[in-house]
PDB file of C-alpha atoms and ligand atoms in Angstrom:
ATOM      1  CA  MET A   1     226.916 266.635 101.176  1.00 37.00           C
ATOM      2  CA  LYS A   2     230.294 265.428 102.112  1.00 45.00           C
ATOM      3  CA  LYS A   3     232.999 264.438  99.831  1.00 48.00           C
ATOM      4  CA  LEU A   4     234.239 260.982  99.877  1.00 55.00           C
ATOM      5  CA  ALA A   5     237.480 260.453 101.897  1.00 69.00           C
ATOM      6  CA  THR A   6     240.299 260.171  99.319  1.00 81.00           C
ATOM      7  CA  LYS A   7     243.107 258.528 101.178  1.00 87.00           C
ATOM      8  CA  GLN A   8     243.700 254.776 101.261  1.00 91.00           C
ATOM      9  CA  CYS A   9     243.184 253.087 104.833  1.00 92.00           C
ATOM     10  CA  THR A  10     243.835 249.947 106.606  1.00 94.00           C
ATOM     11  CA  VAL A  11     242.834 248.381 109.843  1.00 94.00           C
ATOM     12  CA  ALA A  12     244.560 250.095 112.823  1.00 92.00           C
ATOM     13  CA  ALA A  13     245.624 246.995 114.435  1.00 93.00           C
ATOM     14  CA  ALA A  14     245.559 243.113 114.058  1.00 97.00           C
ATOM     15  CA  LEU A  15     242.135 241.619 114.762  1.00 97.00           C
ATOM     16  CA  SER A  16     241.548 237.903 115.261  1.00 97.00           C
ATOM     17  CA  PHE A  17     238.472 235.903 115.006  1.00 97.00           C
ATOM     18  CA  THR A  18     237.895 232.200 116.039  1.00 96.00           C
ATOM     19  CA  GLY A  19     235.021 229.837 115.052  1.00 95.00           C
ATOM     20  CA  ILE A  20     234.317 227.018 112.804  1.00 90.00           C
ATOM     21  CA  GLY A  21     233.860 226.432 109.151  1.00 89.00           C
ATOM     22  CA  VAL A  22     230.158 226.190 108.173  1.00 83.00           C
ATOM     23  CA  HIS A  23     231.075 223.552 105.454  1.00 84.00           C
ATOM     24  CA  ASN A  24     233.877 221.468 106.912  1.00 85.00           C
ATOM     25  CA  GLY A  25     232.527 221.813 110.610  1.00 85.00           C
ATOM     26  CA  GLN A  26     236.254 222.179 111.820  1.00 91.00           C
ATOM     27  CA  PRO A  27     237.682 224.944 114.165  1.00 93.00           C
ATOM     28  CA  SER A  28     238.994 227.797 112.194  1.00 95.00           C
ATOM     29  CA  SER A  29     240.512 231.181 112.853  1.00 96.00           C
ATOM     30  CA  ILE A  30     241.442 234.213 110.846  1.00 97.00           C
ATOM     31  CA  ILE A  31     243.469 237.318 111.678  1.00 98.00           C
ATOM     32  CA  ILE A  32     243.030 240.709 109.942  1.00 98.00           C
ATOM     33  CA  GLN A  33     246.305 242.296 109.732  1.00 97.00           C
ATOM     34  CA  PRO A  34     247.109 245.937 108.480  1.00 97.00           C
ATOM     35  CA  ALA A  35     248.857 246.009 105.092  1.00 97.00           C
ATOM     36  CA  ALA A  36     250.835 248.675 103.144  1.00 97.00           C
ATOM     37  CA  PRO A  37     249.263 251.214 100.733  1.00 96.00           C
ATOM     38  CA  ASP A  38     248.499 249.878  97.050  1.00 97.00           C
ATOM     39  CA  THR A  39     248.615 246.142  98.343  1.00 97.00           C
ATOM     40  CA  GLY A  40     244.943 245.723  98.341  1.00 97.00           C
ATOM     41  CA  PHE A  41     243.486 242.635 100.082  1.00 98.00           C
ATOM     42  CA  SER A  42     245.710 239.680 100.370  1.00 98.00           C
ATOM     43  CA  ILE A  43     245.679 236.179 101.874  1.00 97.00           C
ATOM     44  CA  CYS A  44     247.933 233.498 103.330  1.00 97.00           C
ATOM     45  CA  ARG A  45     247.623 230.317 105.182  1.00 97.00           C
ATOM     46  CA  LYS A  46     248.873 229.355 108.637  1.00 95.00           C
ATOM     47  CA  PHE A  47     249.579 225.802 109.143  1.00 93.00           C
ATOM     48  CA  GLU A  48     249.424 223.661 112.168  1.00 90.00           C
ATOM     49  CA  ASP A  49     253.264 223.860 112.806  1.00 93.00           C
ATOM     50  CA  GLY A  50     253.013 227.623 112.823  1.00 91.00           C
ATOM     51  CA  HIS A  51     254.573 228.261 109.341  1.00 94.00           C
ATOM     52  CA  LEU A  52     252.944 230.674 106.959  1.00 95.00           C
ATOM     53  CA  SER A  53     252.532 230.161 103.159  1.00 95.00           C
ATOM     54  CA  ASP A  54     253.312 232.523 100.593  1.00 96.00           C
ATOM     55  CA  VAL A  55     250.929 235.593 100.540  1.00 96.00           C
ATOM     56  CA  PHE A  56     248.505 235.958  97.516  1.00 96.00           C
ATOM     57  CA  PRO A  57     246.519 238.851  96.302  1.00 96.00           C
ATOM     58  CA  LEU A  58     242.809 238.202  96.819  1.00 97.00           C
ATOM     59  CA  GLU A  59     241.852 238.839  93.299  1.00 95.00           C
ATOM     60  CA  HIS A  60     239.423 237.404  90.686  1.00 94.00           C
ATOM     61  CA  ASP A  61     241.904 235.461  88.919  1.00 93.00           C
ATOM     62  CA  ARG A  62     242.677 233.329  92.116  1.00 93.00           C
ATOM     63  CA  VAL A  63     238.957 232.256  92.295  1.00 88.00           C
ATOM     64  CA  ALA A  64     239.093 228.387  92.531  1.00 87.00           C
ATOM     65  CA  ARG A  65     235.429 227.297  93.239  1.00 88.00           C
ATOM     66  CA  THR A  66     232.137 229.232  93.486  1.00 88.00           C
ATOM     67  CA  TYR A  67     229.880 226.458  94.681  1.00 85.00           C
ATOM     68  CA  LEU A  68     227.871 227.567  97.932  1.00 86.00           C
ATOM     69  CA  CYS A  69     230.865 229.978  98.621  1.00 89.00           C
ATOM     70  CA  THR A  70     234.029 231.515  97.078  1.00 90.00           C
ATOM     71  CA  ALA A  71     237.123 229.805  97.278  1.00 92.00           C
ATOM     72  CA  VAL A  72     240.544 231.141  96.323  1.00 92.00           C
ATOM     73  CA  ASP A  73     243.706 229.154  95.044  1.00 93.00           C
ATOM     74  CA  LEU A  74     246.957 229.533  97.199  1.00 91.00           C
ATOM     75  CA  GLY A  75     248.806 227.324  94.959  1.00 93.00           C
ATOM     76  CA  ASP A  76     250.742 224.648  96.967  1.00 92.00           C
ATOM     77  CA  ALA A  77     249.008 225.789 100.083  1.00 89.00           C
ATOM     78  CA  GLY A  78     245.546 224.429  98.709  1.00 93.00           C
ATOM     79  CA  THR A  79     242.396 226.587  98.727  1.00 92.00           C
ATOM     80  CA  ILE A  80     240.656 228.768 101.323  1.00 94.00           C
ATOM     81  CA  SER A  81     237.036 228.978 101.036  1.00 92.00           C
ATOM     82  CA  MET A  82     234.243 231.138 102.405  1.00 93.00           C
ATOM     83  CA  ILE A  83     236.341 234.370 101.864  1.00 95.00           C
ATOM     84  CA  GLU A  84     233.284 236.543 100.872  1.00 96.00           C
ATOM     85  CA  HIS A  85     232.145 237.717 104.316  1.00 97.00           C
ATOM     86  CA  VAL A  86     235.371 238.947 105.742  1.00 98.00           C
ATOM     87  CA  VAL A  87     236.305 240.814 102.483  1.00 98.00           C
ATOM     88  CA  SER A  88     232.782 242.084 102.297  1.00 97.00           C
ATOM     89  CA  ALA A  89     233.285 243.694 105.873  1.00 97.00           C
ATOM     90  CA  LEU A  90     236.545 245.275 104.620  1.00 97.00           C
ATOM     91  CA  SER A  91     235.321 246.558 101.289  1.00 96.00           C
ATOM     92  CA  GLY A  92     232.040 247.507 102.758  1.00 95.00           C
ATOM     93  CA  LEU A  93     233.660 249.735 105.530  1.00 93.00           C
ATOM     94  CA  GLY A  94     235.887 251.367 102.612  1.00 92.00           C
ATOM     95  CA  ILE A  95     239.150 249.725 103.743  1.00 94.00           C
ATOM     96  CA  ASP A  96     241.702 249.514 100.835  1.00 95.00           C
ATOM     97  CA  ASN A  97     244.440 247.276 102.237  1.00 97.00           C
ATOM     98  CA  ALA A  98     244.519 244.325 104.617  1.00 98.00           C
ATOM     99  CA  MET A  99     246.076 240.956 104.828  1.00 98.00           C
ATOM    100  CA  LEU A 100     244.353 237.877 105.961  1.00 98.00           C
ATOM    101  CA  ILE A 101     245.838 234.854 107.751  1.00 98.00           C
ATOM    102  CA  VAL A 102     243.594 231.886 107.911  1.00 97.00           C
ATOM    103  CA  ASP A 103     244.525 228.664 109.796  1.00 95.00           C
ATOM    104  CA  GLY A 104     242.635 226.356 107.760  1.00 91.00           C
ATOM    105  CA  PRO A 105     240.937 225.558 104.629  1.00 92.00           C
ATOM    106  CA  GLU A 106     237.787 227.622 105.393  1.00 93.00           C
ATOM    107  CA  CYS A 107     237.321 230.992 107.009  1.00 93.00           C
ATOM    108  CA  PRO A 108     235.214 230.851 110.233  1.00 95.00           C
ATOM    109  CA  VAL A 109     231.358 231.437 109.571  1.00 94.00           C
ATOM    110  CA  LEU A 110     230.963 233.277 113.040  1.00 95.00           C
ATOM    111  CA  ASP A 111     227.139 234.196 113.169  1.00 96.00           C
ATOM    112  CA  GLY A 112     226.816 233.744 109.292  1.00 96.00           C
ATOM    113  CA  SER A 113     227.024 237.645 108.689  1.00 97.00           C
ATOM    114  CA  ALA A 114     229.874 240.089 108.582  1.00 98.00           C
ATOM    115  CA  GLY A 115     228.577 241.736 111.515  1.00 97.00           C
ATOM    116  CA  LYS A 116     231.409 240.711 113.983  1.00 97.00           C
ATOM    117  CA  TYR A 117     234.025 241.836 111.545  1.00 97.00           C
ATOM    118  CA  VAL A 118     232.479 245.153 111.285  1.00 96.00           C
ATOM    119  CA  ASP A 119     231.996 245.603 114.963  1.00 95.00           C
ATOM    120  CA  ALA A 120     235.769 244.794 115.625  1.00 95.00           C
ATOM    121  CA  ILE A 121     237.039 247.017 112.702  1.00 93.00           C
ATOM    122  CA  VAL A 122     235.043 249.911 113.726  1.00 91.00           C
ATOM    123  CA  GLU A 123     235.860 249.613 117.538  1.00 91.00           C
ATOM    124  CA  ASN A 124     239.577 249.645 116.705  1.00 91.00           C
ATOM    125  CA  GLY A 125     239.537 252.096 113.912  1.00 88.00           C
ATOM    126  CA  VAL A 126     241.373 252.241 110.735  1.00 89.00           C
ATOM    127  CA  SER A 127     244.814 254.110 109.879  1.00 90.00           C
ATOM    128  CA  ILE A 128     244.652 256.556 107.114  1.00 88.00           C
ATOM    129  CA  GLN A 129     247.423 256.092 104.607  1.00 90.00           C
ATOM    130  CA  PRO A 130     249.363 258.590 102.482  1.00 90.00           C
ATOM    131  CA  ALA A 131     248.446 256.927  99.188  1.00 93.00           C
ATOM    132  CA  GLU A 132     245.503 258.321  97.110  1.00 92.00           C
ATOM    133  CA  LYS A 133     242.388 255.962  97.276  1.00 92.00           C
ATOM    134  CA  LYS A 134     241.733 254.412  93.703  1.00 94.00           C
ATOM    135  CA  PHE A 135     238.646 253.146  92.026  1.00 95.00           C
ATOM    136  CA  ILE A 136     237.885 250.956  88.982  1.00 97.00           C
ATOM    137  CA  LYS A 137     235.548 253.006  87.027  1.00 96.00           C
ATOM    138  CA  ILE A 138     233.190 251.190  84.829  1.00 96.00           C
ATOM    139  CA  LYS A 139     233.349 252.494  81.224  1.00 96.00           C
ATOM    140  CA  ARG A 140     231.209 249.844  79.297  1.00 96.00           C
ATOM    141  CA  SER A 141     228.422 247.647  80.439  1.00 96.00           C
ATOM    142  CA  ILE A 142     229.089 244.148  81.028  1.00 94.00           C
ATOM    143  CA  ILE A 143     226.359 241.195  81.532  1.00 95.00           C
ATOM    144  CA  VAL A 144     226.773 237.699  82.364  1.00 95.00           C
ATOM    145  CA  ARG A 145     223.625 235.290  82.100  1.00 94.00           C
ATOM    146  CA  SER A 146     222.783 231.904  83.065  1.00 93.00           C
ATOM    147  CA  ASN A 147     219.141 231.063  82.185  1.00 93.00           C
ATOM    148  CA  ASP A 148     216.999 233.876  83.563  1.00 94.00           C
ATOM    149  CA  ALA A 149     219.843 234.828  86.113  1.00 95.00           C
ATOM    150  CA  PHE A 150     222.159 237.564  85.502  1.00 96.00           C
ATOM    151  CA  ALA A 151     224.866 239.811  86.880  1.00 96.00           C
ATOM    152  CA  ALA A 152     225.777 243.202  85.354  1.00 97.00           C
ATOM    153  CA  LEU A 153     228.269 246.084  85.845  1.00 97.00           C
ATOM    154  CA  GLU A 154     227.275 249.288  84.237  1.00 97.00           C
ATOM    155  CA  PRO A 155     228.758 252.970  84.127  1.00 96.00           C
ATOM    156  CA  TYR A 156     227.211 254.920  87.015  1.00 94.00           C
ATOM    157  CA  ASN A 157     228.055 258.116  88.862  1.00 90.00           C
ATOM    158  CA  GLY A 158     228.577 256.437  92.291  1.00 89.00           C
ATOM    159  CA  ARG A 159     228.867 253.042  93.862  1.00 92.00           C
ATOM    160  CA  ALA A 160     225.593 251.164  94.021  1.00 95.00           C
ATOM    161  CA  PHE A 161     224.382 247.796  94.160  1.00 97.00           C
ATOM    162  CA  ASP A 162     220.897 246.598  92.822  1.00 97.00           C
ATOM    163  CA  VAL A 163     220.243 243.007  93.769  1.00 97.00           C
ATOM    164  CA  GLU A 164     217.057 240.847  93.316  1.00 97.00           C
ATOM    165  CA  ILE A 165     216.324 237.351  94.327  1.00 96.00           C
ATOM    166  CA  ASP A 166     213.453 235.119  93.655  1.00 95.00           C
ATOM    167  CA  PHE A 167     212.916 232.013  95.511  1.00 93.00           C
ATOM    168  CA  GLU A 168     209.991 229.488  95.461  1.00 89.00           C
ATOM    169  CA  SER A 169     209.428 229.835  99.192  1.00 90.00           C
ATOM    170  CA  ASP A 170     206.808 231.990 100.852  1.00 89.00           C
ATOM    171  CA  VAL A 171     209.122 233.343 103.320  1.00 92.00           C
ATOM    172  CA  ILE A 172     211.580 234.494 100.778  1.00 94.00           C
ATOM    173  CA  GLY A 173     209.766 234.924  97.570  1.00 93.00           C
ATOM    174  CA  ARG A 174     211.058 237.949  95.344  1.00 95.00           C
ATOM    175  CA  GLN A 175     213.094 240.541  97.152  1.00 96.00           C
ATOM    176  CA  ARG A 176     214.945 243.455  95.887  1.00 96.00           C
ATOM    177  CA  MET A 177     217.525 245.888  97.526  1.00 97.00           C
ATOM    178  CA  ILE A 178     218.894 248.999  95.960  1.00 96.00           C
ATOM    179  CA  PHE A 179     221.801 250.118  97.764  1.00 95.00           C
ATOM    180  CA  ASP A 180     223.817 253.355  97.400  1.00 92.00           C
ATOM    181  CA  TRP A 181     227.017 252.574  99.221  1.00 91.00           C
ATOM    182  CA  THR A 182     228.556 254.355 102.156  1.00 88.00           C
ATOM    183  CA  PRO A 183     230.502 252.766 104.825  1.00 90.00           C
ATOM    184  CA  ALA A 184     227.934 253.611 107.417  1.00 89.00           C
ATOM    185  CA  ARG A 185     225.055 252.340 105.533  1.00 92.00           C
ATOM    186  CA  TYR A 186     226.778 249.127 104.838  1.00 95.00           C
ATOM    187  CA  ALA A 187     227.473 248.575 108.573  1.00 94.00           C
ATOM    188  CA  THR A 188     223.721 249.198 109.542  1.00 94.00           C
ATOM    189  CA  ASP A 189     221.812 247.867 106.679  1.00 96.00           C
ATOM    190  CA  VAL A 190     224.078 245.030 105.100  1.00 97.00           C
ATOM    191  CA  SER A 191     226.762 243.679 107.363  1.00 97.00           C
ATOM    192  CA  THR A 192     224.538 241.714 109.870  1.00 97.00           C
ATOM    193  CA  ALA A 193     222.335 240.094 107.260  1.00 98.00           C
ATOM    194  CA  ARG A 194     223.002 236.202 107.846  1.00 97.00           C
ATOM    195  CA  THR A 195     223.477 233.531 105.210  1.00 95.00           C
ATOM    196  CA  PHE A 196     220.511 231.062 104.859  1.00 94.00           C
ATOM    197  CA  GLY A 197     219.505 227.545 103.562  1.00 91.00           C
ATOM    198  CA  PHE A 198     216.735 225.289 102.958  1.00 91.00           C
ATOM    199  CA  LEU A 199     216.410 222.335 105.407  1.00 87.00           C
ATOM    200  CA  ARG A 200     215.260 220.245 102.301  1.00 87.00           C
ATOM    201  CA  ASP A 201     218.879 220.748 101.023  1.00 86.00           C
ATOM    202  CA  ALA A 202     220.633 220.041 104.128  1.00 83.00           C
ATOM    203  CA  LYS A 203     220.768 216.231 104.048  1.00 85.00           C
ATOM    204  CA  ILE A 204     221.911 216.229 100.432  1.00 86.00           C
ATOM    205  CA  LEU A 205     224.576 218.972 101.361  1.00 86.00           C
ATOM    206  CA  ARG A 206     225.864 217.070 104.327  1.00 85.00           C
ATOM    207  CA  GLN A 207     226.131 213.772 102.474  1.00 85.00           C
ATOM    208  CA  ALA A 208     228.375 215.475  99.842  1.00 83.00           C
ATOM    209  CA  GLY A 209     230.520 217.032 102.874  1.00 83.00           C
ATOM    210  CA  TYR A 210     229.021 220.540 102.746  1.00 80.00           C
ATOM    211  CA  ALA A 211     226.963 222.336 105.578  1.00 84.00           C
ATOM    212  CA  LEU A 212     228.701 220.034 108.380  1.00 83.00           C
ATOM    213  CA  GLY A 213     229.173 222.905 110.739  1.00 86.00           C
ATOM    214  CA  SER A 214     225.781 224.778 109.808  1.00 86.00           C
ATOM    215  CA  SER A 215     223.326 225.553 112.600  1.00 87.00           C
ATOM    216  CA  LEU A 216     220.836 228.089 113.758  1.00 90.00           C
ATOM    217  CA  GLU A 217     223.889 229.752 115.370  1.00 91.00           C
ATOM    218  CA  ASN A 218     225.218 230.635 112.039  1.00 92.00           C
ATOM    219  CA  SER A 219     222.420 230.404 109.363  1.00 92.00           C
ATOM    220  CA  ILE A 220     218.831 231.199 108.855  1.00 94.00           C
ATOM    221  CA  ALA A 221     217.109 227.847 108.210  1.00 91.00           C
ATOM    222  CA  VAL A 222     214.164 227.721 106.014  1.00 94.00           C
ATOM    223  CA  ASP A 223     211.581 224.977 106.266  1.00 92.00           C
ATOM    224  CA  GLU A 224     209.295 225.261 103.303  1.00 82.00           C
ATOM    225  CA  ASP A 225     207.036 228.327 104.512  1.00 85.00           C
ATOM    226  CA  LYS A 226     208.668 228.934 107.889  1.00 92.00           C
ATOM    227  CA  ILE A 227     211.892 230.186 109.597  1.00 94.00           C
ATOM    228  CA  MET A 228     213.307 227.647 111.975  1.00 93.00           C
ATOM    229  CA  ASN A 229     215.394 230.169 114.094  1.00 94.00           C
ATOM    230  CA  SER A 230     213.358 230.945 117.181  1.00 93.00           C
ATOM    231  CA  ASP A 231     214.504 234.699 117.243  1.00 93.00           C
ATOM    232  CA  GLY A 232     213.358 235.049 113.532  1.00 95.00           C
ATOM    233  CA  LEU A 233     214.861 237.397 111.229  1.00 96.00           C
ATOM    234  CA  ARG A 234     217.192 240.418 111.652  1.00 96.00           C
ATOM    235  CA  PHE A 235     215.461 242.322 108.728  1.00 96.00           C
ATOM    236  CA  GLU A 236     212.159 241.318 107.077  1.00 95.00           C
ATOM    237  CA  ASP A 237     214.234 241.063 103.718  1.00 96.00           C
ATOM    238  CA  GLU A 238     217.364 239.693 105.393  1.00 97.00           C
ATOM    239  CA  PHE A 239     217.917 237.194 102.521  1.00 96.00           C
ATOM    240  CA  VAL A 240     218.570 239.810  99.609  1.00 97.00           C
ATOM    241  CA  ARG A 241     220.571 241.767 102.190  1.00 98.00           C
ATOM    242  CA  HIS A 242     222.768 238.824 102.538  1.00 97.00           C
ATOM    243  CA  LYS A 243     222.931 238.241  98.825  1.00 97.00           C
ATOM    244  CA  LEU A 244     224.044 242.029  98.588  1.00 98.00           C
ATOM    245  CA  LEU A 245     226.520 241.422 101.493  1.00 98.00           C
ATOM    246  CA  ASP A 246     228.041 238.478  99.351  1.00 97.00           C
ATOM    247  CA  ALA A 247     228.214 240.646  96.053  1.00 98.00           C
ATOM    248  CA  VAL A 248     230.074 243.358  97.929  1.00 98.00           C
ATOM    249  CA  GLY A 249     232.677 240.615  99.084  1.00 97.00           C
ATOM    250  CA  ASP A 250     232.781 238.730  95.840  1.00 96.00           C
ATOM    251  CA  LEU A 251     233.280 242.057  93.863  1.00 98.00           C
ATOM    252  CA  ALA A 252     236.198 243.145  95.989  1.00 97.00           C
ATOM    253  CA  LEU A 253     238.261 240.525  94.230  1.00 97.00           C
ATOM    254  CA  ALA A 254     238.472 243.391  91.371  1.00 97.00           C
ATOM    255  CA  GLY A 255     241.271 244.377  93.524  1.00 96.00           C
ATOM    256  CA  MET A 256     239.917 247.839  94.138  1.00 96.00           C
ATOM    257  CA  PRO A 257     236.337 249.240  94.975  1.00 95.00           C
ATOM    258  CA  ILE A 258     234.101 249.320  91.825  1.00 96.00           C
ATOM    259  CA  TYR A 259     232.851 252.995  90.771  1.00 94.00           C
ATOM    260  CA  GLY A 260     229.678 251.936  88.963  1.00 96.00           C
ATOM    261  CA  LYS A 261     226.537 249.991  89.278  1.00 97.00           C
ATOM    262  CA  PHE A 262     226.237 246.383  90.037  1.00 98.00           C
ATOM    263  CA  ARG A 263     223.094 244.634  89.150  1.00 97.00           C
ATOM    264  CA  SER A 264     221.913 241.081  89.666  1.00 97.00           C
ATOM    265  CA  TYR A 265     219.039 238.901  89.324  1.00 97.00           C
ATOM    266  CA  LYS A 266     219.032 235.335  91.083  1.00 96.00           C
ATOM    267  CA  GLY A 267     222.670 235.732  91.186  1.00 94.00           C
ATOM    268  CA  GLY A 268     225.427 234.311  93.342  1.00 94.00           C
ATOM    269  CA  HIS A 269     229.049 233.667  93.639  1.00 94.00           C
ATOM    270  CA  GLY A 270     229.316 232.134  90.262  1.00 93.00           C
ATOM    271  CA  LEU A 271     227.899 235.045  88.327  1.00 95.00           C
ATOM    272  CA  ASN A 272     229.814 237.505  90.471  1.00 96.00           C
ATOM    273  CA  ALA A 273     232.861 235.632  89.532  1.00 94.00           C
ATOM    274  CA  LEU A 274     232.143 235.705  85.817  1.00 94.00           C
ATOM    275  CA  VAL A 275     230.962 239.308  85.617  1.00 96.00           C
ATOM    276  CA  LEU A 276     234.533 240.218  87.064  1.00 96.00           C
ATOM    277  CA  ASN A 277     236.213 237.942  84.237  1.00 94.00           C
ATOM    278  CA  GLY A 278     234.016 239.844  81.861  1.00 95.00           C
ATOM    279  CA  LEU A 279     235.147 243.394  83.300  1.00 97.00           C
ATOM    280  CA  PHE A 280     238.939 242.479  82.878  1.00 96.00           C
ATOM    281  CA  ALA A 281     238.504 240.847  79.481  1.00 95.00           C
ATOM    282  CA  SER A 282     239.055 244.130  77.783  1.00 95.00           C
ATOM    283  CA  GLU A 283     240.964 247.161  79.148  1.00 96.00           C
ATOM    284  CA  GLN A 284     238.389 249.337  77.391  1.00 96.00           C
ATOM    285  CA  ASN A 285     235.646 248.168  79.869  1.00 97.00           C
ATOM    286  CA  TYR A 286     237.290 250.170  82.864  1.00 97.00           C
ATOM    287  CA  GLU A 287     239.887 252.575  84.039  1.00 97.00           C
ATOM    288  CA  ILE A 288     241.572 253.130  87.350  1.00 97.00           C
ATOM    289  CA  VAL A 289     240.731 256.694  88.795  1.00 95.00           C
ATOM    290  CA  ASN A 290     241.762 258.492  91.795  1.00 92.00           C
ATOM    291  CA  ALA A 291     238.999 259.161  94.387  1.00 87.00           C
ATOM    292  CA  LYS A 292     239.653 262.942  94.378  1.00 82.00           C
ATOM    293  CA  ASP A 293     238.759 262.941  90.782  1.00 85.00           C
ATOM    294  CA  LEU A 294     235.251 261.268  91.160  1.00 84.00           C
ATOM    295  CA  PRO A 295     231.954 263.054  92.197  1.00 75.00           C
ATOM    296  CA  LEU A 296     231.203 260.278  94.594  1.00 63.00           C
ATOM    297  CA  GLU A 297     229.334 262.157  97.629  1.00 57.00           C
ATOM    298  CA  PHE A 298     227.148 261.163 100.140  1.00 46.00           C
ATOM    299  CA  ASP A 299     224.820 262.627 103.080  1.00 38.00           C
ATOM    300  CA  ALA A 300     226.289 262.804 106.405  1.00 34.00           C
ATOM    301  CA  LEU A 301     224.408 260.347 108.528  1.00 32.00           C
ATOM    302  CA  GLU A 302     223.287 261.354 111.904  1.00 31.00           C
ATOM    303  CA  ASP A 303     223.041 257.824 113.289  1.00 34.00           C
ATOM    304  CA  VAL A 304     226.506 256.524 112.506  1.00 38.00           C
ATOM    305  CA  PRO A 305     227.832 253.480 114.331  1.00 43.00           C
ATOM    306  CA  LEU A 306     230.236 253.931 117.289  1.00 42.00           C
ATOM    307  CA  GLY A 307     233.544 254.878 115.945  1.00 52.00           C
ATOM    308  CA  MET A 308     232.516 256.487 112.786  1.00 56.00           C
ATOM    309  CA  ASP A 309     232.773 259.905 112.004  1.00 56.00           C
ATOM    310  CA  SER A 310     230.016 262.241 110.526  1.00 52.00           C
ATOM    311  CA  GLN A 311     231.022 261.316 107.005  1.00 51.00           C
ATOM    312  CA  GLY A 312     230.239 257.723 107.835  1.00 53.00           C
ATOM    313  CA  TYR A 313     234.035 256.943 107.743  1.00 56.00           C
ATOM    314  CA  ILE A 314     235.501 254.957 110.601  1.00 54.00           C
ATOM    315  CA  ARG A 315     237.485 257.111 112.984  1.00 53.00           C
ATOM    316  CA  SER A 316     241.022 256.870 112.286  1.00 52.00           C
ATOM    317  CA  VAL A 317     243.475 256.375 115.085  1.00 47.00           C
ATOM    318  CA  GLY A 318     247.080 257.638 115.224  1.00 41.00           C
TER     319      GLY A 318
HETATM  320 ZN1   ZN B 401     227.260 234.553 102.112  1.00 54.56          ZN
END
């Protein structure tokens, strides 16, 4: 067993990505920049004339909408939607601090997963920072419900996600994934799972101005009992893996990684945001803890992605 790395880290260099917004169908680009210790994840908007908006912390109290994706409020600079995949990549890889610069109202969808972000971050490495890595340790269980769906955060000696979905579709059906987090495991088992949608919903969504950029290049399309993508699925249970990817991103809006267990059934962006609101409703629900004081350990993995060390942490540069 290897002890968790206990120092904060950020991306070693600025990384840029260009694509389209899956909902507005417009060209969009994003830059992930290194950020100072203890600044967490933050975001600003770049406008057509090149000027930048104020920088806002990417935290739960800035969530503006959770319909189909998570959107955050940047005050006079409007909202930026679909932030969950890039933030999932950062949090999933164990990065503590980064600033996002987005040149439109929606982050690019890329291939519908967080895989391209992960590849670039792993390839370029991270910078280890002097500050101690911190976690939000769950002290009391919080559960939020909507009909039979729920999302919960529970005390747990580790960082785990237990996500279950149940769709009335033969190709999806009921799927559950229990995931004990390590950066390497996130990269291999979670980050490449793509978003998905039903063809039966596509027309209604497009009439309402959503999914205008969606295609088989960036989504799994499900038509009743079959997958429309000619190359099929990346995992047999790719759907629940993507839901877990979304949860890692949405929960990163806690401002620090959560030390505890997240559970959800038929959940999504809305319940993920609500469970964070519930967490922060009382200071008795959590405490901020230094990583070195936590018994978070994990096996050294043999097959780690390129650029990761034997602890599953991304190779540091400089
Ligand atoms: Zn998603």
